[in-house]
Amino acid sequence: MIEQPASLEAQSVSPRKAPAKGPNAERRAALFRETPLAVVRRWFVGTAWALRPKRIAMLLPVARVTFAHLLNPSRALPDTAALAPDAEIAGLITDLSPATLMDAYARGLFPHGHIRPLKWVCPPTRAVVRPADFHISSRLRGLMRQGCYRVTFDTDFEGVIVGCAAPRRRWLNLTWITPYIMAAYGRLFDEGHVHSFEVWNRDGELVGGGYGVAVGRVFVIESQFYRESNASKIGFAVLAWHLAKWGFVLVDNKWLTPATAHAGFREIPRSAYLGQLPEHWGEPVHPGRWQTEADIKTVAGSR
């Protein structure tokens, strides 16, 4: 859930006003794309990233799962119970259809990878919080009471995922949210499994947001971005308030960061996380497109 800035200078699209109505497929085709230069850059930077001293140790498990896949090609999802205690990479991705993705989340897996092959990942620990325990700092509450922003849900998924995919300052312009990933989560959004939150400033510009996957009573955060300081923090605070109201029992941020720890997230072992999943999965607790039921000032004043 760590708030990450989207670099406007590096984007091909600037902050936009609320999108006009039009064919969804055409808008996605225009936004969900990479130039040939961007593809080359991503492969170059992604390779350099993988060869860093702190990351090069991950090449061995990648080679191991790749070799196992070559020996026994399979479209079946990997068994998380068979993972070594410190293992993170569970297998290679061969299918990102909505049914496969939702089955993966039910098993504690999620896709990741800056360059091919994409991997199924299940970290040894997970950063989670109950929505009702999400902590809003006094400083953030003060910002929320100023009334400078408006938060919506499921209003501009395309704009949000493009913002999340934008190159980050100090992040080597590296992103795993490629057009292939955008299209996969776009299909999940169309089926009502993915939800976005948008933060708009007084000029009607999209200045922050994020998206995640709702499975039963669990919400798995995928990515967030901001173009104005604290925008995504405000948006997620509003989302957490609604998740608690709607009966969600767990928010999963995958990895713990200083920002998420400050907001109340805590690490639990993978075994504990996987053990909780069956009791929380099931029918959606709030199906359909989401809409806000409280404004920012109301959330700021809640306890």
Short mmCIF file of C-alpha atoms in Angstrom, two decimals:
data_model
loop_
_atom_site.label_atom_id
_atom_site.label_comp_id
_atom_site.label_asym_id
_atom_site.label_seq_id
_atom_site.Cartn_x
_atom_site.Cartn_y
_atom_site.Cartn_z
CA MET A 1 0.00 0.00 0.00
CA ILE A 2 3.03 2.27 -0.02
CA GLU A 3 2.25 5.52 -1.79
CA GLN A 4 4.37 5.87 -4.90
CA PRO A 5 4.60 8.97 -7.10
CA ALA A 6 3.75 8.78 -10.77
CA SER A 7 6.15 10.83 -12.83
CA LEU A 8 4.11 13.09 -15.07
CA GLU A 9 7.12 14.04 -17.14
CA ALA A 10 7.73 10.43 -18.12
CA GLN A 11 4.11 9.69 -18.96
CA SER A 12 2.56 10.02 -22.37
CA VAL A 13 -0.67 11.11 -20.70
CA SER A 14 -1.02 14.01 -18.27
CA PRO A 15 -3.54 14.35 -15.40
CA ARG A 16 -6.94 14.05 -17.01
CA LYS A 17 -10.33 15.29 -16.15
CA ALA A 18 -13.08 12.74 -15.58
CA PRO A 19 -13.25 10.71 -18.80
CA ALA A 20 -15.94 11.29 -21.33
CA LYS A 21 -18.28 8.44 -22.13
CA GLY A 22 -17.24 6.26 -25.04
CA PRO A 23 -16.46 2.71 -26.09
CA ASN A 24 -14.44 1.15 -23.29
CA ALA A 25 -12.48 -1.07 -25.66
CA GLU A 26 -11.30 1.88 -27.71
CA ARG A 27 -10.10 3.77 -24.65
CA ARG A 28 -8.21 0.77 -23.35
CA ALA A 29 -6.61 0.19 -26.74
CA ALA A 30 -5.36 3.77 -26.67
CA LEU A 31 -4.07 3.61 -23.08
CA PHE A 32 -2.94 0.02 -22.60
CA ARG A 33 0.07 0.11 -24.89
CA GLU A 34 3.86 0.41 -24.89
CA THR A 35 6.04 1.97 -27.53
CA PRO A 36 8.86 -0.22 -28.92
CA LEU A 37 11.35 2.06 -27.13
CA ALA A 38 9.51 1.56 -23.83
CA VAL A 39 9.62 -2.21 -24.28
CA VAL A 40 13.38 -2.16 -24.93
CA ARG A 41 13.94 0.11 -21.95
CA ARG A 42 11.86 -2.12 -19.66
CA TRP A 43 13.81 -5.23 -20.70
CA PHE A 44 17.13 -3.46 -20.27
CA VAL A 45 16.29 -1.95 -16.88
CA GLY A 46 14.52 -5.13 -15.75
CA THR A 47 17.59 -7.21 -16.53
CA ALA A 48 19.83 -4.72 -14.74
CA TRP A 49 17.47 -4.80 -11.75
CA ALA A 50 17.58 -8.60 -11.61
CA LEU A 51 21.39 -8.57 -11.66
CA ARG A 52 21.74 -6.19 -8.71
CA PRO A 53 23.61 -7.79 -5.77
CA LYS A 54 20.46 -7.74 -3.61
CA ARG A 55 18.36 -9.37 -6.32
CA ILE A 56 20.71 -11.76 -8.10
CA ALA A 57 19.99 -14.50 -5.55
CA MET A 58 16.45 -14.65 -7.01
CA LEU A 59 17.81 -15.93 -10.32
CA LEU A 60 18.30 -19.42 -8.91
CA PRO A 61 14.63 -19.98 -7.92
CA VAL A 62 13.54 -18.47 -11.26
CA ALA A 63 15.83 -20.91 -13.07
CA ARG A 64 14.54 -23.76 -10.92
CA VAL A 65 10.84 -23.14 -11.68
CA THR A 66 11.64 -22.50 -15.35
CA PHE A 67 13.51 -25.81 -15.63
CA ALA A 68 10.69 -27.64 -13.84
CA HIS A 69 8.18 -26.10 -16.24
CA LEU A 70 10.23 -27.16 -19.26
CA LEU A 71 10.37 -30.73 -17.95
CA ASN A 72 6.68 -30.83 -17.14
CA PRO A 73 4.71 -28.12 -18.99
CA SER A 74 1.45 -27.53 -17.19
CA ARG A 75 -1.24 -24.88 -17.03
CA ALA A 76 -2.16 -25.94 -13.50
CA LEU A 77 -1.51 -23.49 -10.69
CA PRO A 78 1.42 -24.33 -8.39
CA ASP A 79 0.86 -25.84 -4.96
CA THR A 80 1.71 -23.24 -2.29
CA ALA A 81 1.87 -25.97 0.34
CA ALA A 82 4.94 -27.38 -1.43
CA LEU A 83 6.93 -24.14 -1.16
CA ALA A 84 10.07 -24.06 0.97
CA PRO A 85 9.76 -21.80 4.05
CA ASP A 86 11.80 -18.98 2.52
CA ALA A 87 10.62 -19.45 -1.08
CA GLU A 88 8.66 -16.71 -2.82
CA ILE A 89 8.43 -17.72 -6.48
CA ALA A 90 5.98 -20.58 -6.90
CA GLY A 91 5.88 -21.12 -10.67
CA LEU A 92 5.58 -19.66 -14.14
CA ILE A 93 2.43 -18.07 -15.50
CA THR A 94 0.89 -19.64 -18.58
CA ASP A 95 -2.62 -18.19 -18.31
CA LEU A 96 -4.06 -14.93 -16.96
CA SER A 97 -7.71 -15.50 -17.74
CA PRO A 98 -10.19 -14.19 -15.12
CA ALA A 99 -10.97 -17.70 -13.86
CA THR A 100 -7.28 -18.56 -13.44
CA LEU A 101 -6.49 -15.27 -11.72
CA MET A 102 -9.32 -15.64 -9.21
CA ASP A 103 -8.32 -19.24 -8.53
CA ALA A 104 -4.75 -18.03 -7.95
CA TYR A 105 -5.85 -15.44 -5.38
CA ALA A 106 -7.89 -18.12 -3.60
CA ARG A 107 -4.61 -20.06 -3.26
CA GLY A 108 -2.63 -17.07 -2.02
CA LEU A 109 -0.85 -16.49 -5.34
CA PHE A 110 -0.52 -13.34 -7.40
CA PRO A 111 1.32 -12.49 -10.65
CA HIS A 112 4.53 -10.47 -10.79
CA GLY A 113 7.52 -9.87 -13.00
CA HIS A 114 9.02 -6.89 -14.78
CA ILE A 115 10.05 -9.00 -17.77
CA ARG A 116 9.05 -12.42 -19.07
CA PRO A 117 8.56 -15.02 -17.88
CA LEU A 118 5.92 -13.77 -15.47
CA LYS A 119 5.86 -15.60 -12.16
CA TRP A 120 3.28 -16.72 -9.62
CA VAL A 121 4.42 -15.33 -6.28
CA CYS A 122 3.51 -16.22 -2.71
CA PRO A 123 5.81 -14.46 -0.17
CA PRO A 124 6.88 -16.21 3.06
CA THR A 125 5.02 -13.50 5.01
CA ARG A 126 2.03 -11.30 4.19
CA ALA A 127 1.28 -7.76 5.33
CA VAL A 128 -2.35 -7.61 6.42
CA VAL A 129 -4.73 -5.45 8.44
CA ARG A 130 -8.37 -5.66 9.41
CA PRO A 131 -10.15 -2.72 7.73
CA ALA A 132 -11.53 -1.59 11.08
CA ASP A 133 -7.96 -1.43 12.46
CA PHE A 134 -6.60 0.72 9.65
CA HIS A 135 -4.91 3.73 11.26
CA ILE A 136 -5.45 7.26 9.93
CA SER A 137 -2.87 9.63 11.38
CA SER A 138 -3.92 12.93 12.94
CA ARG A 139 -2.06 14.78 10.20
CA LEU A 140 -3.88 12.89 7.46
CA ARG A 141 -7.24 13.49 9.17
CA GLY A 142 -6.45 17.21 9.15
CA LEU A 143 -5.75 17.13 5.42
CA MET A 144 -8.95 15.22 4.78
CA ARG A 145 -11.02 17.81 6.65
CA GLN A 146 -9.79 20.58 4.35
CA GLY A 147 -12.08 19.39 1.58
CA CYS A 148 -9.51 19.71 -1.21
CA TYR A 149 -10.26 16.33 -2.76
CA ARG A 150 -13.10 14.07 -3.82
CA VAL A 151 -12.92 10.26 -3.79
CA THR A 152 -14.85 7.93 -6.10
CA PHE A 153 -14.89 4.17 -6.67
CA ASP A 154 -14.86 2.30 -10.00
CA THR A 155 -15.18 5.53 -11.97
CA ASP A 156 -11.91 5.53 -13.94
CA PHE A 157 -10.22 2.16 -13.66
CA GLU A 158 -8.32 2.74 -16.90
CA GLY A 159 -6.92 6.05 -15.68
CA VAL A 160 -5.92 4.50 -12.36
CA ILE A 161 -4.05 1.50 -13.75
CA VAL A 162 -2.25 3.72 -16.26
CA GLY A 163 -1.26 6.00 -13.38
CA CYS A 164 -0.01 2.99 -11.40
CA ALA A 165 2.03 1.85 -14.39
CA ALA A 166 3.69 5.22 -14.92
CA PRO A 167 7.45 5.38 -14.25
CA ARG A 168 8.26 6.29 -10.64
CA ARG A 169 10.90 8.74 -9.56
CA ARG A 170 13.84 6.89 -8.02
CA TRP A 171 12.39 3.58 -9.27
CA LEU A 172 14.51 3.27 -12.42
CA ASN A 173 11.42 3.78 -14.59
CA LEU A 174 10.62 0.10 -14.04
CA THR A 175 7.08 -1.27 -13.87
CA TRP A 176 5.52 -4.71 -13.90
CA ILE A 177 2.13 -3.29 -14.97
CA THR A 178 2.53 -3.89 -18.69
CA PRO A 179 -0.26 -3.77 -21.30
CA TYR A 180 -0.63 -7.55 -20.84
CA ILE A 181 -1.23 -7.08 -17.11
CA MET A 182 -3.51 -4.09 -17.72
CA ALA A 183 -5.68 -6.15 -20.05
CA ALA A 184 -5.86 -9.05 -17.57
CA TYR A 185 -7.02 -6.84 -14.70
CA GLY A 186 -9.30 -4.95 -17.05
CA ARG A 187 -11.15 -8.21 -17.70
CA LEU A 188 -11.38 -8.81 -13.94
CA PHE A 189 -12.73 -5.27 -13.51
CA ASP A 190 -15.39 -5.96 -16.13
CA GLU A 191 -16.43 -9.07 -14.18
CA GLY A 192 -16.68 -7.12 -10.92
CA HIS A 193 -13.69 -8.65 -9.12
CA VAL A 194 -11.31 -5.70 -9.42
CA HIS A 195 -12.16 -2.32 -7.93
CA SER A 196 -10.48 1.04 -8.19
CA PHE A 197 -10.54 4.18 -6.11
CA GLU A 198 -9.92 7.59 -7.62
CA VAL A 199 -8.88 10.86 -5.98
CA TRP A 200 -9.83 14.07 -7.79
CA ASN A 201 -8.64 17.57 -6.95
CA ARG A 202 -10.72 20.73 -7.10
CA ASP A 203 -9.95 21.13 -10.80
CA GLY A 204 -11.42 17.69 -11.54
CA GLU A 205 -8.01 16.13 -12.27
CA LEU A 206 -7.18 12.56 -11.35
CA VAL A 207 -4.33 13.03 -8.87
CA GLY A 208 -4.22 9.68 -7.10
CA GLY A 209 -5.78 6.27 -6.80
CA GLY A 210 -5.28 2.55 -6.68
CA TYR A 211 -6.87 -0.78 -7.47
CA GLY A 212 -7.14 -4.23 -5.97
CA VAL A 213 -8.93 -7.56 -6.10
CA ALA A 214 -11.94 -8.43 -3.94
CA VAL A 215 -12.26 -12.14 -3.19
CA GLY A 216 -14.97 -12.98 -0.70
CA ARG A 217 -14.26 -10.85 2.38
CA VAL A 218 -10.59 -10.21 1.50
CA PHE A 219 -9.31 -7.23 -0.49
CA VAL A 220 -5.85 -7.64 -2.05
CA ILE A 221 -4.12 -4.36 -2.87
CA GLU A 222 -2.40 -4.35 -6.24
CA SER A 223 -1.00 -0.87 -6.75
CA GLN A 224 -1.43 2.81 -5.90
CA PHE A 225 -0.10 6.08 -7.26
CA TYR A 226 -0.25 9.78 -6.54
CA ARG A 227 0.41 12.98 -8.42
CA GLU A 228 -0.26 15.25 -5.47
CA SER A 229 1.19 14.53 -2.05
CA ASN A 230 -0.92 12.24 0.19
CA ALA A 231 -3.62 11.81 -2.46
CA SER A 232 -3.50 8.01 -2.51
CA LYS A 233 -3.35 7.87 1.31
CA ILE A 234 -6.57 9.86 1.47
CA GLY A 235 -8.18 7.63 -1.14
CA PHE A 236 -7.21 4.42 0.61
CA ALA A 237 -8.44 5.74 3.97
CA VAL A 238 -11.86 6.25 2.39
CA LEU A 239 -11.70 2.78 0.85
CA ALA A 240 -10.74 1.13 4.16
CA TRP A 241 -13.71 2.81 5.88
CA HIS A 242 -16.06 1.33 3.28
CA LEU A 243 -14.43 -2.11 3.39
CA ALA A 244 -15.07 -2.23 7.14
CA LYS A 245 -18.67 -1.08 6.69
CA TRP A 246 -19.33 -3.67 3.97
CA GLY A 247 -18.06 -6.60 6.02
CA PHE A 248 -14.56 -7.19 4.66
CA VAL A 249 -12.34 -8.79 7.30
CA LEU A 250 -8.85 -8.57 5.79
CA VAL A 251 -6.80 -6.26 3.58
CA ASP A 252 -3.66 -7.81 2.09
CA ASN A 253 -0.80 -5.56 0.98
CA LYS A 254 1.52 -8.54 0.23
CA TRP A 255 4.74 -6.94 1.54
CA LEU A 256 5.19 -4.80 4.65
CA THR A 257 6.64 -1.30 4.23
CA PRO A 258 7.28 1.49 6.75
CA ALA A 259 4.18 3.31 5.50
CA THR A 260 1.91 0.28 5.80
CA ALA A 261 3.32 -0.61 9.23
CA HIS A 262 2.46 2.92 10.39
CA ALA A 263 -1.07 2.45 9.04
CA GLY A 264 -1.60 -0.70 11.14
CA PHE A 265 -0.54 -3.50 8.79
CA ARG A 266 1.38 -6.39 10.36
CA GLU A 267 3.26 -9.37 9.01
CA ILE A 268 1.87 -12.86 9.45
CA PRO A 269 3.47 -16.13 8.26
CA ARG A 270 2.39 -17.52 4.93
CA SER A 271 0.94 -20.57 6.65
CA ALA A 272 -1.29 -18.37 8.82
CA TYR A 273 -2.41 -16.37 5.80
CA LEU A 274 -3.21 -19.44 3.73
CA GLY A 275 -5.00 -20.97 6.71
CA GLN A 276 -7.38 -18.00 6.91
CA LEU A 277 -8.28 -17.92 3.23
CA PRO A 278 -10.87 -20.74 3.10
CA GLU A 279 -12.98 -19.18 5.85
CA HIS A 280 -12.94 -15.75 4.17
CA TRP A 281 -13.51 -16.78 0.55
CA GLY A 282 -17.00 -17.25 -0.82
CA GLU A 283 -19.63 -15.11 -2.44
CA PRO A 284 -18.81 -11.40 -2.89
CA VAL A 285 -19.94 -9.43 0.13
CA HIS A 286 -20.52 -6.28 -1.92
CA PRO A 287 -21.08 -7.30 -5.56
CA GLY A 288 -21.36 -4.95 -8.50
CA ARG A 289 -19.78 -1.58 -9.14
CA TRP A 290 -18.80 0.20 -5.96
CA GLN A 291 -19.95 3.67 -4.97
CA THR A 292 -18.91 5.78 -2.00
CA GLU A 293 -21.37 6.03 0.87
CA ALA A 294 -19.46 8.64 2.85
CA ASP A 295 -17.39 11.67 1.88
CA ILE A 296 -13.82 12.39 2.95
CA LYS A 297 -14.79 14.61 5.89
CA THR A 298 -17.11 11.94 7.29
CA VAL A 299 -14.33 9.35 7.14
CA ALA A 300 -11.89 11.79 8.75
CA GLY A 301 -14.28 12.28 11.66
CA SER A 302 -14.90 8.57 12.25
CA ARG A 303 -13.12 6.47 14.84
#
